[in-house]
Each structure stands twice: as structure tokens, then as C-alpha cells.
Tab-separated table of C-alpha atoms and ligand atoms in Angstrom:
chain	number	residue	atom	x	y	z
A	1	MET	CA	68.848	114.589	32.829
A	2	ARG	CA	71.133	112.526	34.985
A	3	ILE	CA	70.761	112.619	38.750
A	4	PHE	CA	74.120	112.786	40.435
A	5	SER	CA	75.152	111.129	43.691
A	6	LYS	CA	76.971	112.810	46.347
A	7	SER	CA	80.022	110.654	45.521
A	8	LYS	CA	79.839	111.692	41.872
A	9	LEU	CA	79.760	115.458	42.839
A	10	LEU	CA	82.627	114.880	45.087
A	11	ALA	CA	84.581	113.168	42.190
A	12	LEU	CA	83.792	116.402	40.120
A	13	ARG	CA	85.197	118.483	43.028
A	14	GLN	CA	88.468	116.481	42.695
A	15	CYS	CA	88.677	116.426	38.957
A	16	ARG	CA	86.264	116.876	35.990
A	17	LYS	CA	88.012	114.145	34.186
A	18	ARG	CA	87.486	111.618	37.029
A	19	LEU	CA	83.762	112.358	36.959
A	20	TRP	CA	83.544	111.858	33.135
A	21	LEU	CA	85.450	108.469	33.495
A	22	GLU	CA	83.265	107.337	36.392
A	23	LEU	CA	80.058	108.088	34.291
A	24	HIS	CA	81.354	106.772	30.924
A	25	ARG	CA	84.292	104.559	31.453
A	26	PRO	CA	83.921	102.977	34.930
A	27	ALA	CA	85.598	99.725	33.895
A	28	LEU	CA	88.873	101.648	33.670
A	29	ARG	CA	88.877	102.287	37.424
A	30	ASP	CA	91.312	100.319	39.396
A	31	ASP	CA	91.356	101.124	43.071
A	32	SER	CA	94.497	100.610	45.100
A	33	ALA	CA	94.650	98.192	48.072
A	34	GLY	CA	94.687	101.341	50.226
A	35	THR	CA	91.511	102.575	48.866
A	36	GLU	CA	89.890	99.163	49.446
A	37	THR	CA	91.090	99.194	53.087
A	38	SER	CA	89.658	102.691	53.524
A	39	PHE	CA	86.243	101.364	52.356
A	40	ARG	CA	86.523	98.379	54.849
A	41	ILE	CA	87.251	100.731	57.686
A	42	GLY	CA	84.529	103.121	56.793
A	43	HIS	CA	82.038	100.340	56.972
A	44	GLN	CA	83.352	99.213	60.307
A	45	VAL	CA	83.080	102.784	61.690
A	46	GLY	CA	79.532	103.040	60.276
A	47	ASP	CA	78.449	99.793	61.927
A	48	ILE	CA	79.713	101.157	65.291
A	49	ALA	CA	78.001	104.601	64.649
A	50	ARG	CA	74.761	102.689	64.543
A	51	GLN	CA	75.406	101.300	68.033
A	52	ILE	CA	76.398	104.753	69.380
A	53	TYR	CA	73.457	106.558	67.946
A	54	ASP	CA	70.902	103.877	68.570
A	55	PRO	CA	71.871	102.090	71.619
A	56	GLU	CA	68.356	100.615	72.144
A	57	GLN	CA	68.321	99.457	68.622
A	58	CYS	CA	65.053	100.963	67.780
A	59	GLY	CA	66.191	102.908	64.671
A	60	ALA	CA	65.344	102.075	61.017
A	61	LEU	CA	67.977	101.142	58.415
A	62	ILE	CA	67.391	101.811	54.850
A	63	ASP	CA	69.376	99.557	52.475
A	64	VAL	CA	69.313	101.002	48.930
A	65	ASN	CA	71.085	97.989	47.611
A	66	THR	CA	68.203	95.603	48.335
A	67	GLU	CA	65.264	98.107	48.352
A	68	GLY	CA	66.167	100.110	45.285
A	69	PHE	CA	66.312	103.862	44.935
A	70	ALA	CA	62.551	104.701	44.599
A	71	ALA	CA	61.474	102.389	47.561
A	72	ALA	CA	64.362	103.823	49.582
A	73	PHE	CA	63.268	107.541	48.962
A	74	ALA	CA	59.793	106.541	49.677
A	75	ARG	CA	60.450	104.761	52.871
A	76	THR	CA	62.550	107.729	54.016
A	77	GLN	CA	59.642	110.038	53.591
A	78	ALA	CA	57.363	107.670	55.579
A	79	LEU	CA	59.869	107.366	58.338
A	80	LEU	CA	60.273	111.169	58.490
A	81	SER	CA	56.774	111.347	59.947
A	82	GLY	CA	57.847	109.160	62.927
A	83	ASP	CA	60.278	109.438	65.710
A	84	GLN	CA	62.793	106.727	64.930
A	85	THR	CA	66.417	107.327	64.434
A	86	ILE	CA	67.077	106.705	60.709
A	87	PHE	CA	70.240	105.209	59.144
A	88	GLU	CA	70.875	105.861	55.367
A	89	ALA	CA	67.933	107.967	54.737
A	90	GLY	CA	67.788	108.781	51.140
A	91	PHE	CA	66.792	111.985	49.444
A	92	SER	CA	66.804	113.164	45.860
A	93	TRP	CA	66.362	116.878	44.737
A	94	GLY	CA	67.539	119.370	42.377
A	95	GLY	CA	69.492	116.926	40.157
A	96	ALA	CA	71.186	115.227	42.992
A	97	LEU	CA	70.789	112.486	45.491
A	98	ALA	CA	72.279	111.546	48.908
A	99	PHE	CA	72.051	109.315	51.761
A	100	ALA	CA	72.509	110.414	55.250
A	101	ASP	CA	74.533	108.318	57.683
A	102	VAL	CA	72.290	109.088	60.761
A	103	LEU	CA	69.170	111.080	61.159
A	104	LEU	CA	68.085	111.925	64.599
A	105	PRO	CA	64.605	113.284	65.542
A	106	MET	CA	64.615	116.508	67.670
A	107	GLN	CA	62.134	119.197	68.660
A	108	VAL	CA	62.794	122.973	67.768
A	109	GLU	CA	60.326	125.416	69.405
A	110	GLY	CA	57.732	122.751	69.576
A	111	LYS	CA	58.190	121.499	66.077
A	112	LYS	CA	59.470	118.357	64.661
A	113	ALA	CA	62.949	118.735	63.175
A	114	TRP	CA	66.042	116.509	62.283
A	115	ARG	CA	69.641	116.375	63.125
A	116	MET	CA	71.895	114.886	60.500
A	117	VAL	CA	75.267	113.248	61.382
A	118	GLU	CA	77.790	112.238	58.759
A	119	VAL	CA	80.307	109.731	60.089
A	120	LYS	CA	84.002	109.554	58.911
A	121	SER	CA	86.752	107.276	59.806
A	122	SER	CA	89.513	109.956	59.751
A	123	THR	CA	90.706	111.475	63.116
A	124	SER	CA	90.147	115.103	62.076
A	125	LEU	CA	87.810	117.384	60.229
A	126	LYS	CA	89.185	117.478	56.655
A	127	ASP	CA	88.314	120.513	54.622
A	128	TYR	CA	86.717	118.375	51.846
A	129	TYR	CA	84.107	117.035	54.221
A	130	ARG	CA	82.709	120.551	54.209
A	131	ASP	CA	81.755	119.856	50.524
A	132	ASP	CA	80.133	116.593	51.590
A	133	ALA	CA	78.026	118.346	54.301
A	134	ALA	CA	77.014	121.049	51.692
A	135	ILE	CA	75.715	118.520	49.222
A	136	GLN	CA	73.862	116.577	52.060
A	137	SER	CA	72.154	119.640	53.325
A	138	TYR	CA	71.208	121.013	49.803
A	139	VAL	CA	69.590	117.733	48.793
A	140	ALA	CA	67.970	117.011	52.123
A	141	ARG	CA	66.486	120.524	52.833
A	142	GLY	CA	65.560	120.874	49.036
A	143	SER	CA	63.445	117.793	49.345
A	144	GLY	CA	61.438	119.540	52.082
A	145	MET	CA	62.752	117.835	55.208
A	146	PRO	CA	63.112	120.089	58.339
A	147	LEU	CA	66.875	119.718	58.721
A	148	HIS	CA	67.887	121.785	61.848
A	149	SER	CA	71.354	120.656	62.606
A	150	LEU	CA	74.184	118.849	60.563
A	151	ALA	CA	77.233	117.517	62.247
A	152	LEU	CA	80.218	115.806	60.977
A	153	ALA	CA	81.547	113.133	63.324
A	154	HIS	CA	85.109	111.736	63.111
A	155	ILE	CA	87.251	109.414	65.199
A	156	ASP	CA	88.628	110.854	68.372
A	157	ASN	CA	92.018	109.284	68.584
A	158	GLY	CA	92.497	110.667	72.118
A	159	TRP	CA	89.700	108.470	73.428
A	160	THR	CA	90.436	105.157	75.085
A	161	TYR	CA	88.072	102.104	74.758
A	162	PRO	CA	86.786	101.054	78.192
A	163	GLY	CA	85.769	97.580	76.855
A	164	ASN	CA	82.390	95.727	76.981
A	165	GLY	CA	81.315	97.093	73.667
A	166	ASP	CA	80.919	100.619	75.021
A	167	TYR	CA	81.966	102.865	72.171
A	168	ARG	CA	80.453	106.091	73.442
A	169	GLY	CA	83.127	108.721	73.030
A	170	LEU	CA	84.745	107.096	69.889
A	171	LEU	CA	83.317	109.814	67.710
A	172	LYS	CA	83.748	113.638	67.963
A	173	GLU	CA	81.165	115.856	66.417
A	174	ASN	CA	81.675	119.154	64.578
A	175	GLU	CA	78.577	121.258	63.900
A	176	LEU	CA	78.650	122.505	60.286
A	177	ALA	CA	74.903	123.218	59.664
A	178	GLU	CA	75.252	127.210	59.437
A	179	GLU	CA	78.147	126.900	56.872
A	180	ALA	CA	76.611	123.999	54.919
A	181	PHE	CA	73.175	125.795	54.665
A	182	ALA	CA	74.901	128.841	53.145
A	183	ARG	CA	76.334	126.886	50.319
A	184	SER	CA	73.400	125.845	48.303
A	185	THR	CA	74.128	128.133	45.439
A	186	GLU	CA	77.562	126.637	45.150
A	187	VAL	CA	76.060	123.067	45.059
A	188	GLN	CA	73.674	124.106	42.433
A	189	GLY	CA	76.821	125.284	40.331
A	190	TRP	CA	78.527	121.889	40.901
A	191	ILE	CA	75.332	119.996	39.638
A	192	ALA	CA	75.226	122.262	36.497
A	193	GLU	CA	78.952	121.735	35.966
A	194	ALA	CA	78.560	117.898	36.387
A	195	GLN	CA	75.838	117.989	33.794
A	196	GLN	CA	78.168	119.853	31.386
A	197	VAL	CA	80.889	117.311	32.029
A	198	ASP	CA	78.472	114.467	31.443
A	199	ALA	CA	77.402	115.821	28.166
A	200	GLN	CA	81.013	116.069	26.809
A	201	PRO	CA	81.584	113.448	24.036
A	202	GLN	CA	85.166	112.964	24.938
A	203	GLU	CA	86.901	112.802	28.404
A	204	PRO	CA	88.352	116.221	29.511
A	205	ALA	CA	91.999	116.941	28.652
A	206	ILE	CA	93.451	117.070	32.165
A	207	THR	CA	96.867	115.736	32.992
A	208	THR	CA	97.934	113.992	36.185
A	209	GLY	CA	99.323	115.912	39.082
A	210	ASP	CA	98.969	116.315	42.988
A	211	HIS	CA	95.167	116.513	42.563
A	212	CYS	CA	95.258	112.647	41.673
A	213	GLU	CA	96.009	111.811	45.262
A	214	ALA	CA	93.945	114.236	47.143
A	215	PRO	CA	91.483	114.082	48.741
A	216	TYR	CA	91.284	110.554	47.530
A	217	ALA	CA	93.624	108.328	45.454
A	218	CYS	CA	92.128	108.251	41.990
A	219	GLY	CA	91.407	104.761	40.436
A	220	PHE	CA	91.939	106.093	36.929
A	221	TYR	CA	95.466	106.977	37.576
A	222	ASP	CA	96.979	104.236	35.305
A	223	HIS	CA	94.660	105.046	32.527
A	224	CYS	CA	95.525	108.777	32.634
A	225	ARG	CA	99.250	108.142	32.817
A	226	SER	CA	99.037	105.822	29.793
A	227	GLN	CA	97.792	108.744	27.762
A	228	GLU	CA	100.541	111.105	28.639
A	229	ALA	CA	104.061	111.424	27.368
A	230	PRO	CA	106.323	108.480	28.506
A	231	PRO	CA	108.031	109.280	31.811
A	232	ALA	CA	111.650	110.338	31.945
A	233	GLU	CA	114.070	107.460	31.699
A	234	PHE	CA	115.695	108.670	34.905
A	235	PRO	CA	112.904	110.605	36.634
A	236	LEU	CA	113.702	113.460	39.163
A	237	TYR	CA	111.915	111.670	42.081
A	238	TRP	CA	114.747	109.076	42.223
A	239	LEU	CA	116.830	111.974	43.724
A	240	PRO	CA	116.705	111.387	47.603
A	241	ARG	CA	114.987	113.946	49.669
A	242	ILE	CA	114.162	116.233	46.698
A	243	GLY	CA	111.407	118.481	47.991
A	244	SER	CA	108.329	119.513	46.146
A	245	ALA	CA	109.566	123.122	45.947
A	246	ALA	CA	112.786	121.979	44.147
A	247	LEU	CA	110.720	119.708	41.765
A	248	ASP	CA	108.374	122.702	40.938
A	249	THR	CA	111.551	124.830	40.214
A	250	LEU	CA	113.005	122.153	37.899
A	251	ALA	CA	109.623	121.734	36.282
A	252	SER	CA	109.394	125.361	35.538
A	253	GLN	CA	112.976	125.018	33.837
A	254	GLY	CA	111.507	122.123	31.777
A	255	ILE	CA	113.780	119.648	33.491
A	256	THR	CA	112.080	116.167	33.965
A	257	ASP	CA	115.157	113.893	33.862
A	258	LEU	CA	117.835	113.799	36.530
A	259	ARG	CA	120.608	113.891	33.997
A	260	ASP	CA	119.620	117.458	33.051
A	261	VAL	CA	119.813	118.898	36.699
A	262	PRO	CA	122.524	121.375	37.003
A	263	ASP	CA	125.143	120.149	39.425
A	264	GLU	CA	124.856	123.159	41.804
A	265	GLN	CA	121.238	122.291	42.312
A	266	LEU	CA	122.184	118.952	43.813
A	267	ASN	CA	123.622	117.939	47.199
A	268	GLU	CA	126.415	115.342	47.444
A	269	LYS	CA	124.148	112.420	48.046
A	270	GLN	CA	121.860	113.368	45.047
A	271	ARG	CA	125.018	113.612	42.908
A	272	ARG	CA	125.939	110.159	43.970
A	273	VAL	CA	122.606	108.825	43.162
A	274	ARG	CA	122.774	110.510	39.688
A	275	ARG	CA	126.379	109.090	39.092
A	276	CYS	CA	125.270	105.591	39.903
A	277	THR	CA	122.106	105.839	37.948
A	278	VAL	CA	123.665	107.260	34.849
A	279	ASN	CA	126.603	105.004	34.963
A	280	ASN	CA	124.543	101.935	36.159
A	281	SER	CA	127.170	101.271	38.825
A	282	GLU	CA	126.944	100.356	42.551
A	283	PHE	CA	128.369	102.653	45.333
A	284	PHE	CA	129.541	100.910	48.429
A	285	ASP	CA	131.791	102.507	51.106
A	286	ALA	CA	132.723	99.080	52.563
A	287	GLU	CA	135.333	100.541	54.789
A	288	GLY	CA	132.985	103.235	56.127
A	289	ALA	CA	130.283	100.662	56.728
A	290	SER	CA	132.556	98.247	58.536
A	291	ALA	CA	133.844	101.168	60.635
A	292	ASP	CA	130.350	102.034	61.606
A	293	LEU	CA	129.737	98.569	62.947
A	294	ALA	CA	133.074	97.829	64.310
A	295	ALA	CA	132.356	98.826	67.983
A	296	ARG	CA	129.633	96.201	68.078
A	297	GLY	CA	130.550	92.587	68.237
A	298	LEU	CA	128.734	89.417	68.907
A	299	PRO	CA	126.350	88.208	70.145
A	300	ALA	CA	123.864	90.309	68.019
A	301	TYR	CA	120.206	90.077	67.505
A	302	PHE	CA	118.059	91.131	64.429
A	303	LEU	CA	114.500	92.099	65.149
A	304	ASP	CA	111.381	92.799	63.108
A	305	PHE	CA	107.740	93.542	64.106
A	306	GLU	CA	104.510	93.152	62.192
A	307	SER	CA	101.622	95.233	63.374
A	308	ILE	CA	98.117	96.437	62.577
A	309	GLN	CA	95.863	99.453	63.522
A	310	PHE	CA	92.160	99.389	64.219
A	311	ALA	CA	90.088	102.533	63.661
A	312	VAL	CA	87.572	101.014	66.166
A	313	PRO	CA	89.681	99.469	69.078
A	314	LEU	CA	88.938	95.859	69.733
A	315	TRP	CA	90.542	95.555	73.232
A	316	ALA	CA	89.981	97.497	76.415
A	317	GLY	CA	92.608	100.140	77.098
A	318	TRP	CA	93.300	100.776	73.364
A	319	ARG	CA	92.932	104.033	71.459
A	320	PRO	CA	91.706	104.261	67.819
A	321	TYR	CA	94.413	103.636	65.200
A	322	GLN	CA	96.988	102.480	67.892
A	323	GLN	CA	99.469	100.113	66.439
A	324	ALA	CA	99.097	96.666	67.677
A	325	VAL	CA	102.130	94.383	67.356
A	326	PHE	CA	101.005	90.872	66.721
A	327	GLN	CA	104.377	89.166	65.620
A	328	PHE	CA	108.015	89.411	65.914
A	329	SER	CA	110.805	87.621	64.278
A	330	LEU	CA	114.218	87.541	65.878
A	331	HIS	CA	117.444	85.976	64.594
A	332	ALA	CA	120.204	85.625	67.138
A	333	LEU	CA	123.911	85.341	66.201
A	334	ASP	CA	126.027	84.124	69.029
A	335	ALA	CA	129.721	84.851	69.917
A	336	GLN	CA	130.819	81.693	67.701
A	337	GLY	CA	128.822	82.917	64.641
A	338	LYS	CA	126.038	80.401	65.172
A	339	LEU	CA	122.516	81.732	63.903
A	340	THR	CA	119.304	80.744	65.695
A	341	HIS	CA	115.703	81.940	65.144
A	342	HIS	CA	112.976	82.996	67.539
A	343	GLU	CA	109.494	83.973	66.703
A	344	HIS	CA	106.202	84.910	68.183
A	345	LEU	CA	102.847	85.178	66.409
A	346	ASP	CA	99.435	85.710	68.164
A	347	LEU	CA	96.423	84.805	66.028
A	348	SER	CA	94.012	84.360	68.918
A	349	GLY	CA	92.346	87.633	68.147
A	350	ASN	CA	92.893	88.857	71.753
A	351	ASP	CA	95.149	91.656	72.801
A	352	PRO	CA	98.424	90.247	71.642
A	353	THR	CA	100.821	92.762	73.547
A	354	GLU	CA	101.487	91.204	77.000
A	355	PRO	CA	102.536	87.713	75.726
A	356	LEU	CA	104.499	89.362	72.825
A	357	ALA	CA	106.363	91.643	75.207
A	358	ARG	CA	107.310	88.852	77.653
A	359	ALA	CA	108.442	86.662	74.745
A	360	LEU	CA	110.481	89.476	73.225
A	361	VAL	CA	112.333	90.066	76.603
A	362	ALA	CA	112.947	86.334	77.042
A	363	SER	CA	114.269	86.045	73.437
A	364	CYS	CA	116.604	89.058	73.325
A	365	GLY	CA	119.120	87.893	75.884
A	366	GLY	CA	120.905	90.363	78.066
A	367	SER	CA	123.481	91.873	75.952
A	368	GLY	CA	124.489	92.541	72.348
A	369	PRO	CA	123.158	94.948	69.752
A	370	VAL	CA	119.570	94.437	68.620
A	371	TYR	CA	119.677	95.449	64.843
A	372	VAL	CA	116.660	96.631	63.123
A	373	TYR	CA	115.968	98.510	59.731
A	374	ASN	CA	114.368	101.751	60.456
A	375	ALA	CA	114.470	101.953	64.299
A	376	ALA	CA	111.756	104.539	64.890
A	377	PHE	CA	109.121	101.870	64.244
A	378	GLU	CA	110.406	99.086	66.646
A	379	SER	CA	111.549	101.648	69.297
A	380	GLY	CA	108.263	103.404	69.091
A	381	ARG	CA	106.181	100.236	69.632
A	382	ILE	CA	108.392	98.987	72.497
A	383	GLN	CA	108.047	102.476	74.199
A	384	GLU	CA	104.363	101.970	73.974
A	385	MET	CA	104.501	98.535	75.564
A	386	MET	CA	106.523	100.109	78.435
A	387	ALA	CA	103.739	102.714	78.894
A	388	ARG	CA	101.010	99.991	78.891
A	389	PHE	CA	103.015	97.714	81.377
A	390	ALA	CA	104.182	100.562	83.586
A	391	HIS	CA	102.965	98.706	86.659
A	392	ASP	CA	105.261	95.742	85.950
A	393	ALA	CA	108.809	97.033	86.744
A	394	ALA	CA	110.545	93.786	85.545
A	395	LEU	CA	108.873	93.874	82.118
A	396	VAL	CA	109.482	97.567	81.779
A	397	ASP	CA	113.208	97.122	82.589
A	398	GLY	CA	113.436	94.263	80.107
A	399	LEU	CA	111.886	96.385	77.273
A	400	ALA	CA	114.003	99.372	78.192
A	401	GLY	CA	117.018	97.233	78.006
A	402	ILE	CA	116.121	96.224	74.381
A	403	ILE	CA	115.536	99.859	73.272
A	404	ALA	CA	118.952	100.835	74.770
A	405	ARG	CA	120.545	98.122	72.574
A	406	ILE	CA	118.749	98.858	69.274
A	407	VAL	CA	121.014	99.735	66.306
A	408	ASP	CA	119.515	101.050	63.166
A	409	LEU	CA	121.053	99.668	59.908
A	410	LEU	CA	118.999	102.167	57.675
A	411	PRO	CA	121.211	105.182	58.228
A	412	ILE	CA	124.227	103.124	57.421
A	413	ALA	CA	122.670	101.970	54.279
A	414	ARG	CA	121.705	105.492	53.372
A	415	GLU	CA	125.245	106.763	53.938
A	416	ARG	CA	127.361	103.912	52.616
A	417	TYR	CA	125.428	102.155	49.860
A	418	TYR	CA	123.394	102.703	46.710
A	419	HIS	CA	122.610	100.556	43.711
A	420	PRO	CA	120.682	101.981	40.565
A	421	SER	CA	118.011	99.478	41.007
A	422	GLN	CA	116.955	101.182	44.259
A	423	HIS	CA	115.452	104.020	42.232
A	424	GLY	CA	116.030	106.481	45.126
A	425	SER	CA	114.571	104.442	47.982
A	426	TRP	CA	116.407	102.719	50.839
A	427	SER	CA	113.558	100.564	51.925
A	428	LEU	CA	114.692	97.147	52.837
A	429	LYS	CA	112.617	95.697	49.845
A	430	LYS	CA	114.845	97.920	47.551
A	431	VAL	CA	118.131	97.469	49.203
A	432	LEU	CA	118.011	93.724	49.881
A	433	PRO	CA	117.800	92.553	46.287
A	434	ALA	CA	120.758	94.661	45.451
A	435	VAL	CA	122.968	93.756	48.300
A	436	VAL	CA	121.851	89.970	48.560
A	437	PRO	CA	120.354	89.118	45.105
A	438	SER	CA	119.545	85.633	46.292
A	439	LEU	CA	116.979	86.735	48.836
A	440	ARG	CA	113.689	87.816	47.145
A	441	TYR	CA	110.335	88.729	48.676
A	442	ASP	CA	108.565	88.118	45.311
A	443	ALA	CA	109.410	84.322	45.716
A	444	LEU	CA	107.357	84.059	48.819
A	445	ASP	CA	103.893	82.229	48.809
A	446	GLY	CA	101.180	84.501	49.900
A	447	VAL	CA	102.434	87.290	52.206
A	448	GLN	CA	105.102	89.362	50.595
A	449	ASP	CA	104.697	92.799	52.352
A	450	GLY	CA	103.520	94.541	55.478
A	451	GLY	CA	100.059	95.414	53.944
A	452	MET	CA	99.520	91.665	53.025
A	453	ALA	CA	100.605	90.672	56.449
A	454	GLN	CA	97.895	92.888	58.035
A	455	GLU	CA	95.231	91.384	55.589
A	456	ALA	CA	96.524	87.867	56.593
A	457	TYR	CA	96.190	88.793	60.202
A	458	LEU	CA	92.579	90.028	59.837
A	459	GLU	CA	91.508	86.896	57.829
A	460	ALA	CA	93.317	84.502	60.283
A	461	THR	CA	91.737	86.071	63.385
A	462	HIS	CA	88.262	86.142	61.811
A	463	PRO	CA	86.018	83.702	63.682
A	464	GLN	CA	84.681	82.111	60.350
A	465	THR	CA	88.195	81.403	58.945
A	466	ALA	CA	88.503	77.628	58.651
A	467	PRO	CA	91.337	76.073	60.663
A	468	ASP	CA	93.283	74.793	57.633
A	469	ARG	CA	93.216	78.293	56.024
A	470	LYS	CA	94.285	79.854	59.420
A	471	ALA	CA	97.166	77.335	59.598
A	472	ALA	CA	98.227	78.367	55.931
A	473	LEU	CA	98.108	82.036	56.921
A	474	ARG	CA	100.209	81.430	59.995
A	475	THR	CA	102.837	79.688	57.715
A	476	GLN	CA	102.755	82.625	55.367
A	477	LEU	CA	103.188	85.231	58.172
A	478	LEU	CA	105.967	83.284	59.870
A	479	THR	CA	107.983	82.816	56.644
A	480	TYR	CA	107.561	86.466	55.643
A	481	CYS	CA	108.609	87.906	58.973
A	482	LYS	CA	111.528	85.544	59.251
A	483	LEU	CA	112.781	86.637	55.838
A	484	ASP	CA	112.723	90.184	57.094
A	485	THR	CA	115.121	89.504	59.947
A	486	TYR	CA	117.253	87.116	57.926
A	487	ALA	CA	117.529	89.988	55.394
A	488	THR	CA	118.822	92.259	58.111
A	489	VAL	CA	121.361	89.555	59.225
A	490	ARG	CA	122.787	89.289	55.629
A	491	LEU	CA	122.786	93.127	55.324
A	492	TRP	CA	124.722	93.412	58.567
A	493	GLN	CA	127.242	90.717	57.281
A	494	VAL	CA	127.933	92.592	54.062
A	495	PHE	CA	128.170	96.043	55.872
A	496	ALA	CA	130.273	94.631	58.746
A	497	GLY	CA	132.634	92.815	56.249
A	498	ARG	CA	132.009	89.454	58.177
A	499	THR	CA	131.988	87.321	55.016
A	500	GLU	CA	133.866	84.687	56.819
A	501	LEU	CA	130.584	83.663	58.737
A	502	ALA	CA	128.474	81.014	57.023
A	503	LEU	CA	125.034	82.548	57.237
W	601	LIG	S1	94.052	110.229	37.612
W	601	LIG	FE1	94.180	112.393	38.036
W	601	LIG	S2	93.794	113.329	36.042
W	601	LIG	FE2	93.111	111.239	35.798
W	601	LIG	S3	90.945	111.336	36.339
W	601	LIG	FE3	91.961	110.924	38.254
W	601	LIG	S4	92.277	112.824	39.319
W	601	LIG	FE4	91.843	113.167	37.072
């Protein structure tokens, strides 16, 4: 009989087919970049948890990858007779196995007992963590260890890092012992169900749906989709702002293609998208776009930021998952129509904010609109810089002046332009190839989107990255961000009808 790990039982909880595929066709799994990033963050938080729960570094760490399962379980049993904090203690019982992030010795009424802490990199207690805790407690208690308390610790995003490696306060605990202890019959049922799924000769007939994304993005999605009927030629999700309730209603009417949606169920913009899609034609209200921009002349600036978040803050004064802007690109178009470029990129690995904020104020001039694409992001980051440097009135004034001049091109694009190749999206990456086909992100070497920019930043700031690799990453980042603002320039030019400018 197969022994199921906690992750396999959690896969079952998400989808029986997922478990079957993990057991019998694991090579079909293709995890997204987002899933890989989650694993990386999880490991990072796990490392910090060891510092927090074992500041004297007297604890024992069990590494199943090097020790093997049998040795890991045996060493856990040996360590349970001592008083050390144990990390990754392993247990097997009742057809399941599990490893505990942290085990802390304690005394209850004069007797030795243990407190288990499971560490998560999220910022709240998710419902599906309760299943995780139930499995941990079932296996650990079943194996005979005196588990008295079981907590789930997640990141407290209201906490501020004081610096000097002091991460006490990063994690917030939620006691789940009572609830987890009461669910052992349920866990037994999951193990029995996992055994049934395992014994099935064929993968279960389950179609894709919302469950494929929650609680985890499933790596078998492409495989499952390939088994299903081909998607509609013009799928419903291309309709802008179509809510899940409307999609459900349409699905219940057997409608999967936007051509079949009754007119009265669409708003004006959705009807426009459908018209452009079906006729393969572009919509451009050139007069309206030009009127939207007419009041704002030259000089003009075009701004874009690249940023990154750290679950575990690196710099004093930072909160978990706070956005750190490490780069900006700024094109400036003067009154004579001459275009110049300014940029700032900090790969020192230090807090990049103050030098960047000062360079930004120095580069943005004193007047003229500052165009961005999706203003909430840039405005939000500048406001955070203002809060950070509230003690520096001149810097705050300079940043506030930039916010007051920001003009967002996204709402103009949404209202005045649509091309069928956008497939219902007005992201810059979708709009740019339609408006200015000569500008392409996929022709860039290396970094081609925001996620890749973050990966490049992490690699470039890693102390072990070789100087020539760091230089190559710097070039890729600068080229990518420069294209983002040049794209905004060209978009503005088309929308403003300023085709006489040689840009
Ligand atoms: S993609 Fe969806 S249906 Fe397929 S195994 Fe994963 S969760 Fe199940």
C-alpha cells in the first residue's frame, strides 16, 4: 500500500485527477513561473523561521533529501527524547507521512510535550491551511509523539523590519490544535480516497475549471486542456469586464462563443469588442483621443518603474511584500519635439529608494505632463516614497509635483482604441503591437516582461553573480525599461495625432 505525503493529500483535496497525475504521470506537470517563485519565497521564509525559532542555533535540522526517509524518521524519534528544537521532523503513520517545519519542546503539567509550528509565506490564514494542519496533527499524534499545540505562522505584513538581522515579529501565529486534533477521521477518509484514486487504471474524468487555480495553480493544466473540446474561436473572456456571474449565466445557456451572446446582455464596449473581433477590424476614435490630450502640450515626460517585493524584508524600515522600485526609465520630449532619455538602475543590493527618488525628481523637470500607462502603480510607488522621506520637505515637494503631473494613457486607450489582436486586454504588451507594430518586446534579448525583470534583478544583486553576467543583466534591464517608455511615447504620438514629430 502506498504511503501518501502531505502534499499528495493536499493535491487530492484540490482535485482527484491532480493526485492521479502526480502519482502516475508526473512528467506531464509543468509548473508556472509563478509557482516556481512561490517555492523560492517559501524556502526563504523557512530559512528565516529557523533564525526566529532557534536564535542560539542549537536546534537540529533533518534533511530527508540527504538522509533518506527511513533515517529521517528514525532520527526524529531519537531527537524527540531530547530538548532541542527540531526542524523538518519526519513522521509516518496510518498511510501518510509528513514533515513538521518547527517542533519546540515544552512542558505540560510536568510532562514533556511538543509544540508544532507550520510556516507559510502568505500574509493571512488561508482556509486550506487548516487541511494542512489536520494532516500534520493526524500523522504526528498517530505516530505517538505528545503533540500539545499546533500553530500556523504566516507573514505579518504590518510589521516593519528594524534591521541587523532581527526578524522577530515577522511571523504571526494562529493556534489550530483544537480544530486540527478534531479532524482525524476526516484525514483517514482522505487517505482512503487517495488509495482509491491511486488504484484507478485511468486518470479520473474531471474537466478544468476554477479549481485548477485554487488553492494552487495546477501544473497539469495544459495536459487537461488538451483533452477537452477545442476552445471557442472567439471565447467569452475576450469581452471586457465580463464578470464571473455573467459567464456562469452564459455557460448555463450553452453559450461559449462571444458571437452567440444576445445583444441585450452586452454593454456598449463589449459590443464594440465583439464587432471588431468578428469583423477583424480596428476601432480608433482618433478625434476623441486627440481631444483627450489636446490640453496638454510639450514638454512632456514618459515614465515607467520596475519594482520587486520581498516576503522577508532586506532593508531596515521595510515591511514584508512592500514594493521596492529599483529602476526607472524616463523619456523627455521638449517643446521643439526633441526626444531625450534618462534612466536609473540600482543593482547594488542596497535599499534603492532614496537615490532613485532624487534622480527621478532631478530628471522630471518642473512642468509638463508625466505620461504613464496604468497610473495607479507609479502614483502609488511615489506616494510610498513621499511617506518614507517625509522628513525631507524638498524631496517630498518634488515627488508630489510629479504625482500632480501624471497623466494616464490607459483610460484613453480603453475608451478610444481596440484591435482584435488585443483579445480583450488593454495591457501595454497587447496594445503596443497593434498601434505600433514595429515595436516588439519578443525581439528583446533576455528580459521581456516585468516578471523577468524581477528575476534579473535578483540574479544581478546576488553576491555570487559574476561581473560580466551582472553587466549583461544590467543591459537587458535598461533596454527593456527603455522600450516601455518609448512605447508610451509612440502611443501618445498616435493618440495625440502628432505624426509630424519624428520620433
Ligand atoms: S488542471 Fe484542473 S482538472 Fe486538471 S488535474 Fe489540475 S486541477 Fe485537476
